[in-house]
Amino acid sequence: MPAIIIKNPTPNKLDEYVMLEIQGDLELRSDKMISDGRFIGDLLYNKYGNPILIVGHHILFGKEKKLDNNGFAVIKKVSIADDEDEKKRRFDETIINETVANASISVLDSTINVENRTKPQVEYQVLAVIKKKLVFNQRPRPIISNLPKSN
Amino acid sequence: MSQQMEFDSKEYLRNFEDLKSIIRHAKIDQKSCTEIAQALYFKEYEDLLSTSVAASDYKLLELNDDLMKEIEAGNILTFKGGLNDKVCLCTRNKTYEIKNAEQSNSLVIVPDLLLAEKTSTSPLKSPVSGEINKSLDKSLENEDEEGSQESNFTIQEILHKPILRVFYNYLEAREIKPNVKKIQEILQLTLYNGPENEHLIEKKHLFTRRQLFETSQCSAAEFDEQLINIRAIKIDGFLRLLDLGYEFRVVTFMTNLINENSWQLNEVDKEITLNAVEGIIPLEIASAIFDYYAVEVSATGKYSYSEEMVCKIIAQNVLQEGLKFHLDEFMETCQGGLPEGMRMNETYLYGIGVIDKDSAMPSISGLFEENLPMNLLDRLKRLFQTKDRWTMPEISPYLKVFTTPKLGISALLAKHTRSLTDGGIRYYVSKH
């Protein structure tokens, strides 16, 4: 299959994103979502640099860590237009192949044919790399309160 | 990336009052917090629906050092492989297998999120022997007096950070040995056996270089290396392999010129050679074969043929697959085909023929690596049927195809064979 490429449009000055690793799912009560819009929660750090995440009625304590596998890239699929040179080149090659073609079609033939003719319409772009994460790997503590919410 | 997201006026934006309230309820000592708090938001409602197209457009790709460097430098990585093959990812010179790794954890990706030190106006304290939670617990327990905190609230600023997306999986990349065998298998379908036999070739099976490269699961460097290994030649725009018999005739024709012109082995003249074969061998083939077999002697601009390669092609031609010869007679026959000064050496025969010196009459039988089963166990069975005990150099060419960056020949042998030492030489024998 013609190759699909991953390309970094900004060499040597990629953004660096941060990953929060949270046990389980990020659950939001649906009514809360409606009332609060897109708000998820608060991220604070204590003076020792340890992250504290408050989501809904849960508080999570975490740690900053370097990723043990060296990192991640965040890639995004984008459509690409067929440029003219490429079209022509493929057309020429198809002609070479077809002028000599005859009737018998084996599995290999059809595979190769498909491979020759399909041109990927997409590519991946690198948005950023991730080298550090905040890990929240302990059970969340509930926030217990009898006080009515102040707003 | 955008520094701040745009908010609709009707949407909720975290404010100090609510933050203070939640901090109080959570019983966090806000004095122990750094000066900047960050409020996290979903960017789009669609991101909440894992089925939406937009969400699946993003992927997390695991990177090792090599991939990280390639990406940061702006080099292109390529997903490739045939229609029916597994997908692999290639850099310029390495190949990776790609697998989807499911996670039970949520991986929340946040663009330009500040790490701890950027949120603090004073340097961070170093944790007391890593016991983070204890210090937190203490601060929690000590904090009972409400109200007093309101006056000295240390959090100065709330930054609003949209998250990119929550991932529950990522693409795992593991370096593999590329599947270059396919290149040879495809080219085997259209062996070139002289212009007079070209009408027998199924033209639909012919591949241009680019077509073959795109369907091959390997990087550009590995592809080029394999083309050299199997001596692929571009004929009429398509990549081809020569039929062994034909290649043998081409090589003998060329090496015979050494004796005819009374050249020394390192005095081969490229121009004279190519002129001499004109009309007998098509020029693209003659010149490609010459380049594969001969290296330039830098001082003189003349060339010399590789003894090993010449010996191999002659041995391969004499030694048909499955045939058995008396060793002496075989060596003599080969020697007769070699130009003066070249000597047949047993080590050139590894991977082509199996020498048996243990029986009363030393013999050699043809066993070509490329014709053996592609399953390791089947292949080992076949090898040990042919010969009971092997030395490492003898067996290596037959097993090379199974090695990976992490599993070399000796590891393979250790796993699948038994070894014994006899007369100071280490042999490998069948496990069963």
Coordinates of C-alpha atoms in Angstrom, one line a residue:
Chain A
M1 CA 0.0 0.0 0.0
P2 CA 1.4 3.4 -0.8
A3 CA 2.9 4.8 2.3
I4 CA 1.1 7.1 4.7
I5 CA 3.6 9.5 6.2
I6 CA 4.0 11.2 9.5
K7 CA 5.6 14.6 9.2
N8 CA 6.7 17.2 11.6
P9 CA 5.9 20.6 10.1
T10 CA 8.0 22.5 12.6
P11 CA 11.4 20.8 12.8
N12 CA 13.4 21.5 16.0
K13 CA 10.8 23.6 17.6
L14 CA 8.0 21.2 18.4
D15 CA 5.6 22.0 21.2
E16 CA 5.8 19.8 24.2
Y17 CA 2.5 18.7 25.8
V18 CA 2.0 17.2 29.2
M19 CA 0.1 14.0 29.9
L20 CA -2.0 13.4 32.9
E21 CA -2.3 9.7 33.7
I22 CA -5.4 9.0 35.8
Q23 CA -6.5 5.7 37.0
G24 CA -9.8 4.7 35.6
D25 CA -11.9 7.0 33.6
L26 CA -12.4 10.7 33.8
E27 CA -16.0 10.6 34.9
L28 CA -18.2 13.6 34.9
R29 CA -21.8 13.7 36.0
S30 CA -23.8 14.6 33.0
D31 CA -25.9 17.2 34.9
K32 CA -22.7 18.8 36.1
M33 CA -21.4 19.0 32.5
I34 CA -24.5 20.8 31.4
S35 CA -24.4 23.3 34.3
D36 CA -20.7 23.9 34.2
G37 CA -20.1 23.6 30.5
R38 CA -16.7 22.2 29.5
F39 CA -15.0 22.5 32.9
I40 CA -13.3 19.4 34.1
G41 CA -11.4 20.3 37.3
D42 CA -8.5 22.2 38.9
L43 CA -4.8 21.3 38.8
L44 CA -2.7 22.7 41.7
Y45 CA 0.8 22.1 42.7
N46 CA 2.1 22.1 46.3
K47 CA 5.4 23.7 47.2
Y48 CA 7.2 20.4 46.6
G49 CA 6.0 20.4 43.0
N50 CA 3.6 17.6 43.5
P51 CA 0.4 17.9 41.5
I52 CA -3.1 17.9 43.1
L53 CA -6.1 17.3 40.8
I54 CA -9.6 18.1 42.0
V55 CA -12.3 16.7 39.8
G56 CA -15.9 16.9 40.9
H57 CA -16.0 15.6 44.4
H58 CA -12.6 13.8 44.2
I59 CA -9.2 14.8 45.0
L60 CA -6.2 13.1 43.5
F61 CA -2.5 13.4 44.6
G62 CA 0.1 12.7 42.0
K63 CA 3.7 12.9 41.0
E64 CA 5.6 14.4 38.1
K65 CA 7.5 11.7 36.1
K66 CA 9.6 11.5 33.0
L67 CA 8.0 9.0 30.6
D68 CA 9.8 5.7 30.9
N69 CA 9.6 4.9 27.2
N70 CA 11.2 8.2 26.2
G71 CA 8.0 9.8 25.1
F72 CA 5.0 10.1 22.8
A73 CA 4.2 12.0 19.7
V74 CA 0.7 13.4 19.3
I75 CA -0.2 13.0 15.7
K76 CA -3.2 14.2 13.8
K77 CA -4.7 12.9 10.6
V78 CA -5.0 15.5 7.9
S79 CA -6.3 15.3 4.3
I80 CA -3.9 16.0 1.5
A81 CA -4.5 17.0 -2.0
D82 CA -3.1 15.0 -4.9
D83 CA -0.5 17.2 -6.5
E84 CA -0.2 17.3 -10.2
D85 CA 3.3 15.9 -10.6
E86 CA 2.4 12.9 -8.5
K87 CA -0.7 12.3 -10.5
K88 CA 1.2 12.4 -13.8
R89 CA 3.9 10.1 -12.5
R90 CA 1.4 7.5 -11.4
F91 CA -0.5 7.8 -14.7
D92 CA 2.7 7.1 -16.6
E93 CA 3.5 4.1 -14.5
T94 CA 0.0 2.8 -15.0
I95 CA 0.5 3.1 -18.7
I96 CA 3.8 1.1 -18.5
N97 CA 2.0 -1.6 -16.6
E98 CA -1.1 -1.6 -18.8
T99 CA 0.4 -1.6 -22.2
V100 CA 1.9 -5.0 -21.3
A101 CA -1.1 -6.3 -19.4
N102 CA -3.0 -9.4 -20.5
A103 CA -6.0 -11.3 -19.2
S104 CA -4.8 -13.6 -16.4
I105 CA -5.3 -12.1 -12.9
S106 CA -3.8 -13.8 -10.0
V107 CA -4.1 -12.7 -6.4
L108 CA -0.7 -11.1 -6.7
D109 CA -1.9 -9.2 -9.7
S110 CA -4.9 -7.7 -8.1
T111 CA -3.0 -6.9 -4.9
I112 CA -0.3 -5.1 -6.9
N113 CA -2.9 -3.4 -9.0
V114 CA -4.7 -2.0 -6.0
E115 CA -1.4 -1.0 -4.4
N116 CA -0.3 0.8 -7.5
R117 CA -3.5 2.7 -7.9
T118 CA -4.4 3.7 -4.4
K119 CA -2.9 7.0 -3.4
P120 CA -3.3 7.9 0.3
Q121 CA -5.5 10.9 0.8
V122 CA -4.2 11.5 4.3
E123 CA -1.1 12.0 6.2
Y124 CA -0.3 12.5 9.9
Q125 CA 1.1 15.7 11.3
V126 CA 3.0 15.8 14.5
L127 CA 1.4 18.3 16.8
A128 CA 3.7 17.9 19.7
V129 CA 5.8 15.5 21.7
I130 CA 5.2 14.4 25.3
K131 CA 8.2 13.8 27.6
K132 CA 6.7 14.3 31.0
K133 CA 3.6 13.1 32.7
L134 CA 1.7 13.7 35.9
V135 CA 0.7 10.4 37.3
F136 CA -2.2 10.0 39.6
N137 CA -2.0 6.4 40.5
Q138 CA -3.7 6.4 43.9
R139 CA -7.3 6.0 44.7
P140 CA -9.1 9.4 44.6
R141 CA -10.2 10.7 47.9
P142 CA -13.7 11.9 48.2
I143 CA -14.3 15.5 49.3
I144 CA -16.8 15.3 52.1
S145 CA -18.7 18.4 52.8
N146 CA -22.1 19.2 54.2
L147 CA -21.7 22.8 53.3
P148 CA -23.8 24.0 50.4
K149 CA -21.8 25.1 47.5
S150 CA -20.9 28.7 47.8
N151 CA -22.2 29.8 44.4
Chain B
M1 CA -0.9 26.0 19.7
S2 CA -3.3 28.5 21.0
Q3 CA -2.3 30.0 24.3
Q4 CA -5.8 30.6 25.5
M5 CA -9.0 29.1 24.3
E6 CA -11.9 31.3 23.4
F7 CA -14.9 31.0 25.6
D8 CA -18.5 31.6 24.9
S9 CA -19.9 34.1 27.4
K10 CA -22.5 31.6 28.5
E11 CA -20.0 28.9 29.4
Y12 CA -18.6 28.4 32.8
L13 CA -15.2 29.8 33.6
R14 CA -13.5 28.8 36.8
N15 CA -13.3 31.8 39.2
F16 CA -11.5 32.5 42.4
E17 CA -14.6 32.2 44.5
D18 CA -15.4 28.6 43.4
L19 CA -11.7 27.6 43.5
K20 CA -11.4 28.9 47.1
S21 CA -14.6 27.1 48.0
I22 CA -13.5 23.7 46.6
I23 CA -10.0 24.1 48.2
R24 CA -11.7 24.7 51.6
H25 CA -13.9 21.7 51.2
A26 CA -11.0 19.5 50.1
K27 CA -9.2 20.6 53.2
I28 CA -6.1 21.5 51.3
D29 CA -3.8 23.9 52.9
Q30 CA -3.8 26.5 50.2
K31 CA -0.7 28.1 51.6
S32 CA 1.1 25.0 50.5
C33 CA 0.1 25.6 46.9
T34 CA 2.1 27.3 44.2
E35 CA 0.9 30.6 42.9
I36 CA -0.8 29.5 39.7
A37 CA -3.8 27.2 39.5
Q38 CA -4.8 25.7 36.2
A39 CA -8.4 24.9 35.3
L40 CA -8.9 22.2 32.8
Y41 CA -11.6 22.2 30.2
F42 CA -12.8 20.0 27.3
K43 CA -12.1 21.7 24.1
E44 CA -15.1 20.5 22.1
Y45 CA -18.2 18.7 23.1
E46 CA -17.5 16.2 20.4
D47 CA -14.3 15.1 22.1
L48 CA -16.5 13.5 24.8
L49 CA -18.0 11.2 22.2
S50 CA -15.3 8.6 21.4
T51 CA -17.2 7.7 18.2
S52 CA -16.8 11.1 16.6
V53 CA -14.6 11.3 13.6
A54 CA -12.6 14.2 15.0
A55 CA -11.6 12.3 18.0
S56 CA -10.2 9.4 16.1
D57 CA -8.0 11.7 14.0
Y58 CA -5.7 12.0 16.9
K59 CA -3.2 9.3 17.8
L60 CA -0.6 8.8 20.4
L61 CA 2.6 7.3 19.1
E62 CA 5.1 5.8 21.5
L63 CA 8.7 7.0 20.7
N64 CA 12.0 5.5 21.6
D65 CA 15.2 7.7 21.4
D66 CA 15.6 7.0 17.7
L67 CA 12.0 7.9 16.8
M68 CA 12.1 11.0 19.1
K69 CA 15.2 12.3 17.3
E70 CA 13.9 11.6 13.9
I71 CA 10.6 13.4 14.7
E72 CA 12.2 16.4 16.4
A73 CA 14.6 16.9 13.5
G74 CA 11.6 17.0 11.1
N75 CA 12.4 13.7 9.3
I76 CA 9.5 11.9 7.7
L77 CA 8.3 8.6 9.2
T78 CA 6.3 6.3 7.0
F79 CA 3.6 3.8 7.6
K80 CA 4.0 1.1 5.0
G81 CA 3.5 -2.5 3.9
G82 CA 1.5 -4.4 1.4
L83 CA -2.3 -4.6 1.2
N84 CA -2.4 -7.8 3.2
D85 CA 0.6 -7.2 5.5
K86 CA 0.8 -5.9 9.0
V87 CA 1.5 -2.2 9.1
C88 CA 5.0 -1.1 10.0
L89 CA 6.6 2.3 10.6
C90 CA 9.9 3.2 9.0
T91 CA 12.4 5.9 9.6
R92 CA 15.2 6.4 7.0
N93 CA 17.0 3.3 8.2
K94 CA 15.0 1.4 10.8
T95 CA 11.7 -0.5 10.8
Y96 CA 9.2 -0.7 13.6
E97 CA 6.3 -3.0 14.2
I98 CA 3.2 -1.1 15.3
K99 CA 0.7 -2.4 17.8
N100 CA -2.3 -0.8 19.5
A101 CA -1.8 -0.8 23.2
E102 CA -5.0 -0.6 25.3
Q103 CA -4.9 1.2 28.6
S104 CA -7.1 0.9 31.6
N105 CA -5.8 4.4 32.7
S106 CA -7.0 7.6 31.1
L107 CA -4.2 9.5 29.3
V108 CA -5.3 13.1 29.3
I109 CA -3.3 15.3 26.9
V110 CA -3.0 18.9 27.8
P111 CA -1.3 21.4 25.4
D112 CA 0.9 24.0 27.1
L113 CA 0.2 22.9 30.6
L114 CA 2.5 24.4 33.1
L115 CA 4.7 22.0 35.2
A116 CA 5.2 22.7 38.9
E117 CA 8.2 25.0 38.7
K118 CA 6.6 27.4 36.2
T119 CA 3.7 27.9 38.6
S120 CA 5.8 28.9 41.5
T121 CA 7.4 32.3 42.1
S122 CA 9.9 30.8 44.6
P123 CA 12.0 27.7 44.0
L124 CA 10.3 24.4 44.8
K125 CA 11.2 22.7 48.0
S126 CA 12.8 19.3 47.6
P127 CA 10.6 16.5 48.8
V128 CA 11.5 14.9 52.2
S129 CA 12.9 11.6 51.1
G130 CA 10.2 11.2 48.5
E131 CA 7.4 10.8 51.1
I132 CA 5.1 13.1 49.3
N133 CA 1.9 11.8 50.7
K134 CA 3.0 12.1 54.3
S135 CA 3.7 15.8 53.9
L136 CA 0.4 16.2 52.2
D137 CA -1.4 14.3 55.0
K138 CA 0.2 16.5 57.6
S139 CA -0.8 19.6 55.8
L140 CA -4.3 18.2 55.6
E141 CA -4.5 17.3 59.2
N142 CA -3.1 20.5 60.4
E143 CA -5.6 22.5 58.5
D144 CA -8.8 23.0 60.5
E145 CA -9.1 26.6 61.0
E146 CA -11.2 27.9 58.2
G147 CA -11.7 31.5 57.5
S148 CA -8.2 32.4 58.4
Q149 CA -7.0 31.2 55.0
E150 CA -9.2 33.6 53.1
S151 CA -7.0 36.4 54.1
N152 CA -3.7 35.0 52.8
F153 CA -4.7 33.1 49.7
T154 CA -1.5 32.3 47.9
I155 CA -3.0 31.3 44.5
Q156 CA -2.6 34.5 42.5
E157 CA -3.9 33.4 39.1
I158 CA -6.1 30.8 37.4
L159 CA -5.0 29.8 33.9
H160 CA -7.6 28.2 31.7
K161 CA -6.3 25.1 29.8
P162 CA -8.3 23.2 27.3
I163 CA -7.3 19.5 27.0
L164 CA -6.6 18.1 23.6
R165 CA -8.2 14.7 24.2
V166 CA -8.4 11.7 26.5
F167 CA -6.7 8.6 25.2
Y168 CA -7.3 5.0 26.2
N169 CA -4.8 3.5 23.9
Y170 CA -1.6 4.4 22.0
L171 CA 0.5 3.0 19.2
E172 CA 3.3 1.0 20.5
A173 CA 6.5 0.9 18.3
R174 CA 9.0 -1.9 18.6
E175 CA 12.0 -2.2 16.4
I176 CA 12.0 -5.3 14.2
K177 CA 14.1 -6.8 11.5
P178 CA 12.4 -5.8 8.3
N179 CA 10.7 -8.3 6.1
V180 CA 13.0 -8.0 3.1
K181 CA 12.4 -11.6 2.0
K182 CA 9.3 -10.4 0.2
I183 CA 11.5 -8.3 -2.2
Q184 CA 13.3 -11.4 -3.3
E185 CA 10.1 -13.5 -3.5
I186 CA 8.5 -10.9 -5.8
L187 CA 11.5 -10.6 -8.0
Q188 CA 11.9 -14.4 -8.2
L189 CA 8.6 -14.4 -10.2
T190 CA 10.3 -12.6 -13.1
L191 CA 13.9 -13.9 -13.3
Y192 CA 15.7 -12.5 -16.3
N193 CA 17.1 -15.2 -18.5
G194 CA 18.4 -13.4 -21.5
P195 CA 16.6 -11.2 -24.1
E196 CA 15.5 -14.3 -26.0
N197 CA 13.4 -15.5 -23.1
E198 CA 11.7 -12.2 -22.2
H199 CA 8.5 -13.2 -24.0
L200 CA 7.9 -15.8 -21.3
I201 CA 7.8 -13.2 -18.6
E202 CA 4.4 -12.3 -17.1
K203 CA 4.6 -8.6 -17.6
K204 CA 2.0 -7.8 -14.9
H205 CA 4.4 -9.1 -12.3
L206 CA 7.1 -6.6 -13.1
F207 CA 7.8 -3.9 -10.5
T208 CA 9.4 -0.5 -10.8
R209 CA 11.7 0.4 -8.0
R210 CA 9.2 2.8 -6.4
Q211 CA 6.4 0.2 -6.5
L212 CA 8.5 -2.4 -4.9
F213 CA 9.8 0.0 -2.3
E214 CA 6.3 1.1 -1.3
T215 CA 5.0 -2.5 -0.9
S216 CA 8.1 -3.6 1.1
Q217 CA 8.0 -3.4 4.8
C218 CA 11.4 -1.8 5.3
S219 CA 13.1 1.5 5.4
A220 CA 14.9 3.1 2.4
A221 CA 18.3 2.1 3.7
E222 CA 17.3 -1.5 4.4
F223 CA 15.6 -1.7 1.0
D224 CA 18.8 -0.5 -0.8
E225 CA 20.9 -2.9 1.2
Q226 CA 18.6 -5.8 0.3
L227 CA 18.7 -4.9 -3.4
I228 CA 22.5 -5.0 -3.2
N229 CA 22.4 -8.4 -1.4
I230 CA 20.3 -10.0 -4.0
R231 CA 22.0 -8.1 -6.8
A232 CA 18.8 -6.6 -8.3
I233 CA 19.2 -4.9 -11.6
K234 CA 17.1 -2.3 -13.4
I235 CA 16.2 -3.6 -16.8
D236 CA 13.9 -1.6 -19.1
G237 CA 12.6 0.4 -16.1
F238 CA 11.8 -2.6 -13.9
L239 CA 13.7 -4.2 -11.1
R240 CA 14.8 -7.7 -11.9
L241 CA 16.9 -10.6 -10.7
L242 CA 19.0 -12.6 -13.0
D243 CA 18.5 -16.3 -13.4
L244 CA 21.5 -18.0 -11.7
G245 CA 22.5 -19.7 -14.9
Y246 CA 22.4 -16.5 -16.9
E247 CA 24.3 -14.6 -14.2
F248 CA 26.9 -17.4 -14.3
R249 CA 27.3 -17.0 -18.0
V250 CA 27.7 -13.2 -17.7
V251 CA 30.2 -13.5 -15.0
T252 CA 32.3 -16.2 -16.7
F253 CA 32.2 -14.3 -19.9
M254 CA 33.6 -11.2 -18.1
T255 CA 36.2 -13.1 -16.0
N256 CA 37.5 -15.0 -19.0
L257 CA 38.6 -11.6 -20.3
I258 CA 41.2 -11.6 -17.6
N259 CA 43.1 -14.5 -19.1
E260 CA 42.4 -13.3 -22.7
N261 CA 44.0 -9.9 -22.0
S262 CA 46.6 -11.3 -19.7
W263 CA 45.5 -8.9 -16.9
Q264 CA 46.5 -9.3 -13.3
L265 CA 43.5 -9.9 -11.0
N266 CA 43.6 -6.2 -10.0
E267 CA 44.0 -4.9 -13.5
V268 CA 40.5 -5.4 -14.9
D269 CA 39.5 -2.6 -17.2
K270 CA 35.9 -1.7 -17.0
E271 CA 35.6 -0.1 -20.5
I272 CA 37.3 -2.9 -22.3
T273 CA 35.2 -5.4 -20.5
L274 CA 31.9 -3.7 -21.3
N275 CA 33.0 -3.2 -24.9
A276 CA 33.9 -6.9 -25.2
V277 CA 30.5 -8.1 -24.1
E278 CA 28.6 -5.6 -26.2
G279 CA 26.0 -7.3 -28.4
I280 CA 26.1 -10.4 -26.3
I281 CA 24.9 -9.1 -23.0
P282 CA 22.6 -6.0 -22.8
L283 CA 24.6 -3.0 -21.5
E284 CA 22.5 -2.3 -18.4
I285 CA 23.0 -5.8 -17.3
A286 CA 26.7 -6.0 -18.0
S287 CA 27.4 -2.8 -16.3
A288 CA 25.3 -3.6 -13.3
I289 CA 26.8 -7.0 -12.8
F290 CA 30.3 -5.5 -13.2
D291 CA 29.5 -3.0 -10.5
Y292 CA 28.3 -5.7 -8.2
Y293 CA 31.2 -8.0 -8.7
A294 CA 34.1 -5.6 -9.1
V295 CA 35.6 -2.9 -6.9
E296 CA 37.8 -0.1 -8.1
V297 CA 41.4 -0.2 -7.3
S298 CA 41.8 3.4 -6.3
A299 CA 45.4 3.9 -7.2
T300 CA 45.1 2.7 -10.8
G301 CA 41.5 3.2 -11.8
K302 CA 41.4 -0.4 -12.7
Y303 CA 39.1 -3.0 -11.1
S304 CA 39.3 -6.3 -9.4
Y305 CA 36.6 -8.9 -9.0
S306 CA 35.5 -10.1 -5.6
E307 CA 36.9 -13.6 -5.3
E308 CA 34.1 -14.7 -2.9
M309 CA 31.3 -13.6 -5.3
V310 CA 32.9 -15.1 -8.3
C311 CA 33.5 -18.4 -6.5
K312 CA 30.0 -18.4 -5.2
I313 CA 28.2 -18.0 -8.5
I314 CA 30.4 -20.7 -10.0
A315 CA 29.8 -23.0 -7.1
Q316 CA 26.1 -22.4 -7.2
N317 CA 26.0 -23.2 -10.9
V318 CA 27.9 -26.4 -10.5
L319 CA 26.2 -27.4 -7.3
Q320 CA 22.6 -27.8 -8.3
E321 CA 20.2 -28.0 -5.4
G322 CA 20.0 -31.6 -4.0
L323 CA 23.0 -32.9 -6.0
K324 CA 25.9 -34.5 -4.2
F325 CA 29.5 -34.4 -5.3
H326 CA 32.8 -35.8 -4.2
L327 CA 34.4 -32.8 -2.5
D328 CA 37.7 -33.1 -4.4
E329 CA 36.1 -33.4 -7.8
F330 CA 33.8 -30.5 -7.0
M331 CA 36.6 -28.2 -6.0
E332 CA 38.5 -29.1 -9.1
T333 CA 35.5 -28.4 -11.3
C334 CA 35.0 -25.0 -9.7
Q335 CA 38.7 -24.2 -9.9
G336 CA 38.6 -24.8 -13.6
G337 CA 36.0 -22.1 -14.0
L338 CA 37.9 -19.5 -12.0
P339 CA 40.3 -17.1 -13.5
E340 CA 43.9 -17.7 -12.8
G341 CA 44.9 -16.7 -9.3
M342 CA 41.5 -17.0 -7.7
R343 CA 41.1 -19.9 -5.3
M344 CA 37.9 -21.7 -4.2
N345 CA 37.6 -21.6 -0.5
E346 CA 35.3 -23.8 1.6
T347 CA 34.1 -20.8 3.5
Y348 CA 32.6 -19.4 0.3
L349 CA 30.3 -22.4 0.2
Y350 CA 28.5 -21.7 3.4
G351 CA 24.8 -21.1 2.6
I352 CA 25.2 -22.8 -0.8
G353 CA 26.4 -26.3 -0.1
V354 CA 26.9 -28.6 2.9
I355 CA 30.3 -30.2 3.2
D356 CA 30.5 -33.6 4.9
K357 CA 34.1 -34.7 5.8
D358 CA 33.1 -37.3 8.3
S359 CA 32.2 -40.0 5.9
A360 CA 34.7 -42.2 4.1
M361 CA 34.4 -40.2 1.0
P362 CA 34.2 -36.4 1.7
S363 CA 31.3 -34.9 -0.2
I364 CA 29.4 -31.7 -0.8
S365 CA 25.7 -31.4 -1.4
G366 CA 23.8 -28.4 -2.6
L367 CA 21.5 -26.7 -0.1
F368 CA 20.5 -23.2 -1.0
E369 CA 19.3 -20.9 1.7
E370 CA 16.6 -19.3 -0.3
N371 CA 14.9 -22.6 -1.0
L372 CA 14.6 -23.7 2.7
P373 CA 11.3 -23.4 4.7
M374 CA 10.6 -20.0 6.2
N375 CA 9.5 -21.6 9.5
L376 CA 12.4 -21.8 11.9
L377 CA 11.6 -25.3 13.3
D378 CA 11.0 -26.8 9.9
R379 CA 14.2 -25.3 8.7
L380 CA 16.2 -26.6 11.6
K381 CA 14.8 -30.1 11.0
R382 CA 15.8 -29.9 7.4
L383 CA 19.3 -28.7 8.3
F384 CA 19.9 -31.5 10.8
Q385 CA 18.6 -34.1 8.4
T386 CA 21.2 -32.9 5.9
K387 CA 24.0 -32.9 8.4
D388 CA 24.3 -34.0 12.0
R389 CA 26.6 -31.4 13.4
W390 CA 27.3 -27.9 12.3
T391 CA 29.9 -25.2 13.2
M392 CA 28.6 -21.7 13.8
P393 CA 30.0 -20.3 10.5
E394 CA 28.5 -23.2 8.5
I395 CA 25.0 -22.8 9.9
S396 CA 24.8 -19.0 10.2
P397 CA 23.9 -18.2 6.6
Y398 CA 20.9 -20.6 6.9
L399 CA 19.6 -18.9 10.1
K400 CA 20.4 -15.3 9.5
V401 CA 17.0 -14.6 8.2
F402 CA 15.5 -15.4 11.7
T403 CA 17.7 -13.0 13.6
T404 CA 16.3 -9.8 15.1
P405 CA 18.0 -6.8 16.6
K406 CA 17.5 -8.5 20.0
L407 CA 18.0 -12.1 19.0
G408 CA 21.3 -12.9 17.3
I409 CA 22.6 -16.2 15.8
S410 CA 24.2 -17.4 19.0
A411 CA 21.0 -16.8 21.0
L412 CA 19.0 -18.6 18.3
L413 CA 21.3 -21.6 18.5
A414 CA 21.3 -21.6 22.3
K415 CA 17.6 -21.8 22.2
H416 CA 17.0 -24.3 19.5
T417 CA 20.0 -26.6 19.4
R418 CA 22.5 -28.3 21.7
S419 CA 26.1 -27.6 21.5
L420 CA 29.1 -29.9 22.1
T421 CA 32.8 -29.5 21.8
D422 CA 34.9 -32.0 19.9
G423 CA 38.6 -31.6 19.3
G424 CA 38.4 -27.9 20.4
I425 CA 35.7 -27.1 17.9
R426 CA 32.2 -26.2 19.0
Y427 CA 29.4 -28.0 17.1
Y428 CA 25.7 -27.5 17.2
V429 CA 23.4 -30.5 17.0
S430 CA 19.7 -31.2 17.0
K431 CA 17.9 -31.0 20.3
H432 CA 15.8 -34.0 19.6

